[in-house]
Tab-separated table of C-alpha atoms in Angstrom:
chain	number	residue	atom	x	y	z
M	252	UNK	CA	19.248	97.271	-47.483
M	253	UNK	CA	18.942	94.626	-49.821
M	254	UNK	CA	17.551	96.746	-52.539
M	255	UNK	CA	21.260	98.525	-52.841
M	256	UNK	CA	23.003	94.799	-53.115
M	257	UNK	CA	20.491	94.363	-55.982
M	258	UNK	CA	21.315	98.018	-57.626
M	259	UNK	CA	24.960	97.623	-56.973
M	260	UNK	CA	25.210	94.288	-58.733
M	261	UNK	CA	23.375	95.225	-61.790
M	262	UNK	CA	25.892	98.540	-61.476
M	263	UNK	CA	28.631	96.071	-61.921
M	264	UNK	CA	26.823	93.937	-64.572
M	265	UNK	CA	26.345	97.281	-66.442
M	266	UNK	CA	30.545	98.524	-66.083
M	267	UNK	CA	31.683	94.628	-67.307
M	268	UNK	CA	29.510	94.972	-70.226
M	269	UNK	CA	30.978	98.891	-70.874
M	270	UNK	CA	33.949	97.342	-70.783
M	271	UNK	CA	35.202	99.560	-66.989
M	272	UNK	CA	37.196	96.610	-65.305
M	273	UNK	CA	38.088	99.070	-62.459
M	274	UNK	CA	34.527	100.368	-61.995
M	275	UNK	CA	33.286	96.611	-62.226
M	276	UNK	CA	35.977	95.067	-60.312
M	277	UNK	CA	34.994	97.856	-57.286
M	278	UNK	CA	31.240	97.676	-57.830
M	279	UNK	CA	31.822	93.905	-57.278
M	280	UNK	CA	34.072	94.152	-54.525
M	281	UNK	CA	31.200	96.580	-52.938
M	282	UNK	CA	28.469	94.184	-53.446
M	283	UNK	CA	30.560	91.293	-52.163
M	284	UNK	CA	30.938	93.832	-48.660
M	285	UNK	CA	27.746	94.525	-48.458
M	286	UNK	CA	26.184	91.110	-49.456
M	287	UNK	CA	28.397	89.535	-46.098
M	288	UNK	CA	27.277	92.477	-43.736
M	289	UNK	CA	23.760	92.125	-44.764
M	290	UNK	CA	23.998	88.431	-44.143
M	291	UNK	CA	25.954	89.311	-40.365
M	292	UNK	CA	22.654	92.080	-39.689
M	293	UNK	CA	20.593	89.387	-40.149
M	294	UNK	CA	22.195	86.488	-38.052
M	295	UNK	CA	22.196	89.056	-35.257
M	296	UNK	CA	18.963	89.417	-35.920
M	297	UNK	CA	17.822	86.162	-35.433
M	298	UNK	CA	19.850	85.700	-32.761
M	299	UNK	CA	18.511	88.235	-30.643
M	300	UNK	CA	14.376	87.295	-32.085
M	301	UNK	CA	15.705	83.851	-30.672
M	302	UNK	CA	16.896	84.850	-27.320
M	303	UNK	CA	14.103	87.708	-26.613
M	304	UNK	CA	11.436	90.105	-27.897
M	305	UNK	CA	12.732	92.017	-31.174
M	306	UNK	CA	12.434	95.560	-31.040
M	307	UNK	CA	13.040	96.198	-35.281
């Protein structure tokens, strides 16, 4: 999962420096929505490691 926040991000580094604002400004906007439901799987992760066995 984290691998694709990685790709996308260089993705957008790649369109700012090709001079796409649109593809940029969406790559970015894409990495931003991934970056905060990776961070949400993993709460909810601990949370449930904290309160019993963990079954990922």
């Amino acid at each position: 999962m984290l691998h694709w926040v990685f790709v996308l991000f260089v993705f957008s580094l790649i369109a700012a420096f090709m001079g796409e604002e649109e593809l940029s400004a969406i790559a970015g906007q894409i990495t931003v929505v991934l970056a905060i439901l990776f961070f949400v799987m993993f709460a909810i992760a601990l949370l449930f490691s904290k309160s019993g066995p963990s079954k990922k």
